[in-house]
DNA sequence: CGTGTTCGTGAAACCGGTTTCATGATGGTC
DNA sequence: GACCATCATGAAACCGGTTTCACGAACACG
């Protein structure tokens, strides 16, 4: 491993000049530069990243905090993030928190202790206040979540629109009695999706039946239970919008168990477009988030923040409806 | 950010002593240690990782090279890896290669350029020779793949056993005409699974019908096509073992399209136990790999290798059969 | 031709740890 | 009491870059 001083010696210049050449500074004589570059090439010199980090106080790396590494979309997100960052020659450190506030905080601290230049946080358990505090001390991008205090640090999906799209689609098929199986309403995304559902009904002049709104917790089981509750009611429903695909899957199981045909008797829409949604039978109509675009935006925003830029808040990303086989006209 | 010299000054000792206290060396007077520790605590001193890395020439971090970050199990694997490494206070850098040899090599080089202390490689495209070469220069663990030249660096699944288990299970149900939809046979795992299939049949004294072995490429589409080919044959088959779950899913689609009942007319077994396998209807019987255990072993092995240990080759990990709903007795 | 810029470069300080080596103190042995 | 081993500690070198500052040369201007 040649050092900068060896290169300097061979090229007959000082280490300072080599350093200048390495970072492509302008204030170097073309001839000198050529000479130095030749030596660099000949020796296969590559700067020691530790020394560089120490001197410049920059890791050239960012941290990614993820609650649920095992979750259904993290792969898609990480893939894009990693590619975008590597293009900028920035490395990606990953730490997971398992959805518990304590462990997520540990993950943040770990990454900060590694002197990451910035953080991308995709976490449920960390509070808004914590995140806002974090944003004050380090370049930060919050992924898939809107923290009002630090809107300019957030990359998020328009969940209200997603809920609206799903409900609207059912409405357009002629459904009038539409239930909603929501996620935990203390969670922002679940609440927003529900708001979109309400708006769609309202626009159509349909009074929402509050008993047709059942709060679950985004798990398959809660979807199954919610659907069971729905089916036990007097007032029959012809369509259901689920808080996410997992809940939709649960709902499908409940329907199947009762031999209720889908979409003929009941139509169903999920949310997230997980891999399973395509494979299930009938294939699940669902709401798709442009995760790759969002990840790309997150990477770009973080890099800009690290450079010291101040940016306006990002506009929310728009979900789209993926039509498959679980929706039909009522009584169809 | 206090430095080690400030701590030293306040404690009335030299930086060397503080350094010794920090790393818990024994040769420090208990009283001195207590004094230094008090100051460390009071100042909230944390060593600068850059300086530490520079001086010790150690990143205290390892790199993970992954072909397909978006793949179905990476989440489970990364989760365990990350947890195990963080416990050892080692950070995890991630780089992806997208399944192309060139880009995987770039990922390796990138990580090596970051001076990772070691590498965990989960890659298809890199050749055995490349990996063997890599192992010679840096602590390396190859995940989910067996490279004979460097067996002691590999954590792998006994795919032959998996293929055997699946086939054996069908045999036990009474099937005699069992087809096999394999992955690309130039890939080791696919070939091994097939070998297990053959062994199971052989043990039962059944001559393998070579036309019932159809090579695909692990994609859903190839599973569908393979199944179509099978169904077009004269010689009917009562069961199929698929190279992986994706192919099984394709096969299911082909059966569904032809209204062939499953498992009544044809039984089917997948491999990998992807998330979908549980959700599909009927739920897919499949072969499950202990990925978490494997990831744990990979992390431990890499840390040991970094410490300079020489280890015997790891014994292969054993897959298990997950019985669900796609297998029944023939004609059942 | 004197003065003020600009340019290219080098010397040296600096980043903040780790590690080697030397030193003095202490304690045990004969 | 002399000698040697052990222990605790500090001084200083070292890791390998970056960056500041100074300086000489070249050039522009009046």
PDB file of N, CA and C (backbone and C1' of nucleotides) in Angstrom, chain B residues 12-14 16-17 20 27-29 32 54-55, chain D residues 6-17:
ATOM      1  N   UNK B  12      -5.286  13.820  34.952  1.00  0.00           N
ATOM      2  CA  UNK B  12      -3.899  13.890  35.396  1.00  0.00           C
ATOM      3  C   UNK B  12      -3.078  12.681  34.999  1.00  0.00           C
ATOM      4  N   UNK B  13      -3.393  12.137  33.822  1.00  0.00           N
ATOM      5  CA  UNK B  13      -2.611  10.999  33.330  1.00  0.00           C
ATOM      6  C   UNK B  13      -2.230  11.275  31.877  1.00  0.00           C
ATOM      7  N   UNK B  14      -1.556  10.340  31.259  1.00  0.00           N
ATOM      8  CA  UNK B  14      -1.189  10.537  29.857  1.00  0.00           C
ATOM      9  C   UNK B  14      -2.258   9.917  28.958  1.00  0.00           C
ATOM     10  N   UNK B  16      -1.883   7.815  26.792  1.00  0.00           N
ATOM     11  CA  UNK B  16      -1.656   6.375  26.694  1.00  0.00           C
ATOM     12  C   UNK B  16      -2.479   5.630  27.741  1.00  0.00           C
ATOM     13  N   UNK B  17      -2.500   6.176  28.921  1.00  0.00           N
ATOM     14  CA  UNK B  17      -3.247   5.522  29.991  1.00  0.00           C
ATOM     15  C   UNK B  17      -4.742   5.520  29.708  1.00  0.00           C
ATOM     16  N   UNK B  20      -5.454   2.913  27.366  1.00  0.00           N
ATOM     17  CA  UNK B  20      -5.445   1.601  28.017  1.00  0.00           C
ATOM     18  C   UNK B  20      -6.740   1.361  28.780  1.00  0.00           C
ATOM     19  N   UNK B  27      -3.343  -3.882  32.665  1.00  0.00           N
ATOM     20  CA  UNK B  27      -2.197  -3.258  33.320  1.00  0.00           C
ATOM     21  C   UNK B  27      -2.433  -1.781  33.636  1.00  0.00           C
ATOM     22  N   UNK B  28      -3.494  -1.552  34.371  1.00  0.00           N
ATOM     23  CA  UNK B  28      -3.774  -0.197  34.837  1.00  0.00           C
ATOM     24  C   UNK B  28      -4.166  -0.296  36.302  1.00  0.00           C
ATOM     25  N   UNK B  29      -3.563   0.536  37.092  1.00  0.00           N
ATOM     26  CA  UNK B  29      -3.883   0.588  38.517  1.00  0.00           C
ATOM     27  C   UNK B  29      -5.369   0.865  38.705  1.00  0.00           C
ATOM     28  N   UNK B  32      -6.237   4.512  39.406  1.00  0.00           N
ATOM     29  CA  UNK B  32      -6.089   5.332  38.199  1.00  0.00           C
ATOM     30  C   UNK B  32      -7.267   5.091  37.270  1.00  0.00           C
ATOM     31  N   UNK B  54      -7.536   4.610  11.940  1.00  0.00           N
ATOM     32  CA  UNK B  54      -6.257   4.943  11.324  1.00  0.00           C
ATOM     33  C   UNK B  54      -5.114   4.307  12.093  1.00  0.00           C
ATOM     34  N   UNK B  55      -5.162   4.464  13.391  1.00  0.00           N
ATOM     35  CA  UNK B  55      -4.058   3.974  14.203  1.00  0.00           C
ATOM     36  C   UNK B  55      -4.018   2.451  14.243  1.00  0.00           C
TER      37      UNK B  55
ATOM     38  P    DT D   6       8.837 -11.493  35.518  1.00  0.00           P
ATOM     39  O5'  DT D   6       7.948 -10.362  36.191  1.00  0.00           O
ATOM     40  C5'  DT D   6       7.662 -10.425  37.591  1.00  0.00           C
ATOM     41  C4'  DT D   6       6.829  -9.213  37.968  1.00  0.00           C
ATOM     42  C3'  DT D   6       5.812  -8.796  36.906  1.00  0.00           C
ATOM     43  O3'  DT D   6       4.546  -8.674  37.536  1.00  0.00           O
ATOM     44  C1'  DT D   6       7.117  -6.937  37.593  1.00  0.00           C
ATOM     45  P    DC D   7       3.228  -8.355  36.690  1.00  0.00           P
ATOM     46  O5'  DC D   7       3.017  -6.827  37.091  1.00  0.00           O
ATOM     47  C5'  DC D   7       3.254  -6.417  38.442  1.00  0.00           C
ATOM     48  C4'  DC D   7       3.121  -4.916  38.532  1.00  0.00           C
ATOM     49  C3'  DC D   7       2.070  -4.323  37.608  1.00  0.00           C
ATOM     50  O3'  DC D   7       1.178  -3.543  38.372  1.00  0.00           O
ATOM     51  C1'  DC D   7       4.149  -3.166  37.385  1.00  0.00           C
ATOM     52  P    DA D   8      -0.156  -2.987  37.755  1.00  0.00           P
ATOM     53  O5'  DA D   8       0.249  -1.474  37.527  1.00  0.00           O
ATOM     54  C5'  DA D   8       0.649  -0.688  38.641  1.00  0.00           C
ATOM     55  C4'  DA D   8       1.037   0.685  38.162  1.00  0.00           C
ATOM     56  C3'  DA D   8       0.037   1.340  37.206  1.00  0.00           C
ATOM     57  O3'  DA D   8      -0.242   2.631  37.712  1.00  0.00           O
ATOM     58  C1'  DA D   8       2.212   1.354  36.240  1.00  0.00           C
ATOM     59  P    DT D   9      -1.223   3.593  36.922  1.00  0.00           P
ATOM     60  O5'  DT D   9      -0.225   4.324  35.948  1.00  0.00           O
ATOM     61  C5'  DT D   9       0.727   5.232  36.495  1.00  0.00           C
ATOM     62  C4'  DT D   9       1.669   5.686  35.420  1.00  0.00           C
ATOM     63  C3'  DT D   9       1.020   6.433  34.258  1.00  0.00           C
ATOM     64  O3'  DT D   9       1.197   7.818  34.513  1.00  0.00           O
ATOM     65  C1'  DT D   9       2.864   5.057  33.589  1.00  0.00           C
ATOM     66  P    DG D  10       0.561   8.903  33.532  1.00  0.00           P
ATOM     67  O5'  DG D  10       1.858   9.318  32.699  1.00  0.00           O
ATOM     68  C5'  DG D  10       3.064   9.621  33.390  1.00  0.00           C
ATOM     69  C4'  DG D  10       4.168   9.899  32.390  1.00  0.00           C
ATOM     70  C3'  DG D  10       3.764  10.824  31.239  1.00  0.00           C
ATOM     71  O3'  DG D  10       4.863  11.657  30.948  1.00  0.00           O
ATOM     72  C1'  DG D  10       4.449   8.739  30.356  1.00  0.00           C
ATOM     73  P    DA D  11       4.646  12.912  30.048  1.00  0.00           P
ATOM     74  O5'  DA D  11       5.789  12.705  28.951  1.00  0.00           O
ATOM     75  C5'  DA D  11       7.004  12.032  29.298  1.00  0.00           C
ATOM     76  C4'  DA D  11       7.822  11.788  28.042  1.00  0.00           C
ATOM     77  C3'  DA D  11       7.572  12.770  26.898  1.00  0.00           C
ATOM     78  O3'  DA D  11       8.814  13.008  26.248  1.00  0.00           O
ATOM     79  C1'  DA D  11       6.928  10.583  26.221  1.00  0.00           C
ATOM     80  P    DA D  12       8.853  13.998  24.988  1.00  0.00           P
ATOM     81  O5'  DA D  12       8.698  12.994  23.773  1.00  0.00           O
ATOM     82  C5'  DA D  12       9.442  11.771  23.776  1.00  0.00           C
ATOM     83  C4'  DA D  12       9.089  10.970  22.541  1.00  0.00           C
ATOM     84  C3'  DA D  12       8.762  11.819  21.307  1.00  0.00           C
ATOM     85  O3'  DA D  12       9.305  11.153  20.190  1.00  0.00           O
ATOM     86  C1'  DA D  12       6.976  10.395  21.727  1.00  0.00           C
ATOM     87  P    DA D  13       9.491  11.889  18.810  1.00  0.00           P
ATOM     88  O5'  DA D  13       9.350  10.671  17.796  1.00  0.00           O
ATOM     89  C5'  DA D  13       9.823   9.375  18.211  1.00  0.00           C
ATOM     90  C4'  DA D  13       8.942   8.300  17.596  1.00  0.00           C
ATOM     91  C3'  DA D  13       8.600   8.537  16.122  1.00  0.00           C
ATOM     92  O3'  DA D  13       8.730   7.312  15.428  1.00  0.00           O
ATOM     93  C1'  DA D  13       6.618   8.264  17.369  1.00  0.00           C
ATOM     94  P    DC D  14       8.637   7.335  13.840  1.00  0.00           P
ATOM     95  O5'  DC D  14       7.153   6.831  13.572  1.00  0.00           O
ATOM     96  C5'  DC D  14       6.675   5.655  14.229  1.00  0.00           C
ATOM     97  C4'  DC D  14       5.192   5.530  13.990  1.00  0.00           C
ATOM     98  C3'  DC D  14       4.734   5.977  12.599  1.00  0.00           C
ATOM     99  O3'  DC D  14       4.233   4.863  11.896  1.00  0.00           O
ATOM    100  C1'  DC D  14       3.283   6.777  14.309  1.00  0.00           C
ATOM    101  P    DC D  15       4.202   4.936  10.283  1.00  0.00           P
ATOM    102  O5'  DC D  15       2.662   4.735  10.013  1.00  0.00           O
ATOM    103  C5'  DC D  15       1.891   3.783  10.724  1.00  0.00           C
ATOM    104  C4'  DC D  15       0.445   4.159  10.584  1.00  0.00           C
ATOM    105  C3'  DC D  15       0.164   4.936   9.309  1.00  0.00           C
ATOM    106  O3'  DC D  15      -0.277   4.039   8.294  1.00  0.00           O
ATOM    107  C1'  DC D  15      -0.925   5.918  11.220  1.00  0.00           C
ATOM    108  P    DG D  16       0.418   4.162   6.850  1.00  0.00           P
ATOM    109  O5'  DG D  16      -0.374   5.383   6.204  1.00  0.00           O
ATOM    110  C5'  DG D  16      -1.779   5.305   6.070  1.00  0.00           C
ATOM    111  C4'  DG D  16      -2.306   6.662   5.701  1.00  0.00           C
ATOM    112  C3'  DG D  16      -1.590   7.335   4.532  1.00  0.00           C
ATOM    113  O3'  DG D  16      -2.555   7.957   3.720  1.00  0.00           O
ATOM    114  C1'  DG D  16      -1.689   8.790   6.321  1.00  0.00           C
ATOM    115  P    DG D  17      -2.274   8.159   2.196  1.00  0.00           P
ATOM    116  O5'  DG D  17      -3.576   8.964   1.749  1.00  0.00           O
ATOM    117  C5'  DG D  17      -3.601  10.367   1.717  1.00  0.00           C
ATOM    118  C4'  DG D  17      -4.540  10.893   2.769  1.00  0.00           C
ATOM    119  C3'  DG D  17      -4.911  12.347   2.594  1.00  0.00           C
ATOM    120  O3'  DG D  17      -6.186  12.436   1.987  1.00  0.00           O
ATOM    121  C1'  DG D  17      -4.133  11.927   4.821  1.00  0.00           C
TER     122       DG D  17
END
